[in-house]
Amino acid sequence: MGLVRSRAAALLGGVALAIVAQQGAVAQNVNATNITLLERLVIGAGAPKVAINTPQAVTVLNQADIDKEQAATTGELFATVPGVAIVGSQRQFGEAFNIRGIGTTENSSDGSRIIINIDGAPKFNEQYRMGSFFSDPELYKQVEVLRGPASSTLYGAGAIGGVINFTTKDASDFIQDGDTGAARIKTSFDSNGKGTLTSAVVAQQVNETFEILAAGNWRRRDNVELANGKTLDGSAFNTLSGLVKGTAHFGDNNEQELSLSYQRWFSDAKDQAYAQTGTSSMFGVTDRTVVDQTAVLHWENPATDNPWVDLKVNLSYSDTQNDQTNHRYQLGAPRTVIGTPSGASPQNVTADSILLDTRYGYKTWQLSADNTVEWIGDGFENFFTTGFQGSTQDRTVTRPGTAAALPAHPQGTENKLGVFAQNEFIWAEKLTLIAGARGDFHWVNSTTGAANVEGSAFSPKLSAHYEVNDNIGIFASVAHTERLPTIDELYSVAAASAPIPVRSPLGSAPKSTSLGLQKEIADTIEGGFSLSANDVLTSGDSAAIKTTAFYSDLTNLIASNTANPFGGATVPYYGNIGKASIYGIEVEGSYDSELLYASLAYGLTIGDNRVTNTPLTTVPQSKLALTVGIRNVEYNLDFGTRLTIADKGRYFVQGSAQQPIDGTADAYATVDLFASWKPDTGPLAGTEFQAGIDNVLNADYRQNLAVDRSTGRTFKISVAKQFGW
């Protein structure tokens, strides 16, 4: 890891001399484009506070970041977030998240190890050779990433990796002062795969207390070309997405807010690679119709004149359906016909009949509420938050005719209740102490006749932040996290399989349900410091840096029992057979002046498998991303470059279909360019131009958590025009 470490040390040394982030009051639009990375408001960690003063590692991506990235998939938004990697492939259905070495594709445990929310609605999908999250980046105005298990208190016991919060757009984001309505149209093009986006937004202030937004996106792309000149088969897609959101204000001073939103993402994809998480032609092609829906009803009452009430209530519904049909082993071949495992042909079937026409589904209802009591005294402030989350999730499989009796992924219902309390004490505007605890209870019912399971988990934490002076801050935290097993882990079964070339040269023993699973446990400590200064290089500029070190001890890790030879006795599918240590460092820095701005993100994660005494294969390569830009305020012109350097890493072996890879992933470096122009006068006023070149040098590499090699050089351009009335 010497390459990134040595270069990072030199860069960090320079940044530490210039330091980051202007302290002070937070403006109402705190995440506007002229706010530096570490000054952005964090709302998902308790009482709102700027990122540099938050006693945990957190990154906030705002609208300017999203626009600048011109991302075709949500995974592309996280290129500059330390400690976060996208696993799987560049395919629309093949992305999943990894935070600090936690997270892989096709792993149902990651639904609780990494919690993903859209406006507070939990989102997750698990299916063989598929990713975990389906959406369009154009629907969102902000993404908040809280790394580490300290977030478990507010979001769910078991969030070992962390939490990702997506926030959808509002009508007020588009309506200018003095107007009552706005319309915005946008089109984008990228050269690799001839990808296009057509987007339209209409926002209307119906009266003084009610606004409504309607947005629609059509995004499509052909197969992309890799940097090595090969085509990434199955990477083409054609999707439609939309959002309708209404917000009303009422009560004293119209401070209460009630909003209702509905979001839908749709793809009807023919001739798709069955394996979306990485190229594996042995699985053939299939047709997929995927529909993802999210509805959220949200009410909040800040009651500014009443210190006993600051209430938020969220009712959400999430539904992800994947209708998979017409499997073939190659384009133009006849449709695959699958019999029972005993009469199957090794070329045409797997023992679990994953290739049959199937509709896979996840439906989740969740009701959550929390209230914060405020106590302000002489020289101190105290915020005490209590709340609960209740949810029910149905995991379903639907197959036609007699195929319904053949094995598929587990089906069942998980009912959960979580209760939590968190107290935040601030003394003399210098010392912040946060203590929290959460209890989670679940009741899991199988729809296929297996025994019901219930359990509980407890997750306490304690964190502190101290401002030594206006320029230096230190922080630390300790958290204990327990994760309950999921439906998939409890109820997965497998018949004995003979050696089948499609799946494994070894075959496997029969596997039963895993009803005796214990909770996973993670004990984590974090600590770090922040440095900030103003007027560093020129009058009015600001600079800051925040460094976090962490160590997690993981025990009772749930993993598949894979070491049983064909013909052995029946064993549970999963067991508490894993132990690991994950530790590392994350650094974020920023500099901002009228002319020049820069940001730095560095993540180093090391993982040890304490069962085999080998490095963990789920840990991403250490990576440094340095962005430098120049702006012209008079003409609203902005352009810059991003350098990404990754050190060597250990390849992640995905599934039993691949043999272990002897060797390491090579180090690599990429260069991206970007530019934007937003004229505010003349005939082009209200128009936005974005341009960029990804992978300028056409670097050919393979990230260690990916199966496919890098995407080739890509030219991007977007044009948006807004009208007001």
XYZ file of C-alpha atoms in Angstrom, residues 72-76 86-96 105-106 129-135 219 221-224 226 230-239 265 267 269 271-285 288 654 658 706-709 711:
67
model
C -25.701 7.361 -15.140
C -26.183 5.150 -12.056
C -26.449 5.973 -8.364
C -23.177 4.170 -7.682
C -21.244 6.750 -9.695
C -19.330 0.206 -5.247
C -19.178 -3.557 -5.664
C -20.523 -5.528 -8.593
C -20.421 -4.056 -12.081
C -21.307 -0.993 -14.138
C -24.581 -2.620 -15.170
C -27.817 -0.953 -14.113
C -28.915 -3.994 -12.070
C -25.476 -4.916 -10.753
C -24.486 -2.353 -8.100
C -24.263 -2.738 -4.323
C -23.418 -8.322 -3.855
C -26.068 -11.033 -3.405
C -26.334 -12.255 -9.394
C -28.234 -8.966 -8.862
C -27.428 -5.674 -7.155
C -29.222 -4.213 -4.155
C -30.474 -0.731 -5.139
C -32.377 0.458 -8.233
C -32.974 4.165 -8.758
C -32.495 7.343 -19.276
C -27.680 3.501 -22.843
C -26.197 0.893 -25.181
C -23.469 -1.501 -24.056
C -20.423 0.404 -22.817
C -14.191 -0.984 -21.530
C -13.884 -4.891 -25.235
C -17.637 -4.412 -24.981
C -19.319 -4.980 -21.625
C -22.178 -7.214 -22.735
C -25.444 -6.734 -20.887
C -24.638 -3.201 -19.737
C -27.294 -1.571 -21.951
C -30.417 -0.319 -20.218
C -33.576 1.720 -20.759
C -35.307 3.132 -17.683
C -38.459 3.463 -11.247
C -37.087 -0.958 -16.546
C -34.975 -4.971 -20.278
C -31.708 -9.897 -23.529
C -30.042 -8.918 -20.276
C -27.086 -10.840 -18.915
C -28.387 -13.068 -16.133
C -25.286 -12.230 -14.092
C -25.561 -8.469 -13.520
C -22.916 -8.237 -10.799
C -20.098 -9.246 -13.137
C -19.539 -10.855 -16.511
C -20.209 -14.586 -16.344
C -21.454 -15.881 -19.690
C -22.175 -19.365 -18.312
C -25.447 -18.017 -16.863
C -26.782 -16.881 -20.239
C -29.343 -14.130 -20.815
C -36.241 -8.602 -16.776
C -17.529 -13.689 -5.996
C -15.207 -18.608 -9.550
C -15.272 -5.677 -9.193
C -15.468 -8.560 -11.638
C -15.201 -6.454 -14.806
C -12.454 -4.114 -15.907
C -14.999 1.648 -18.327
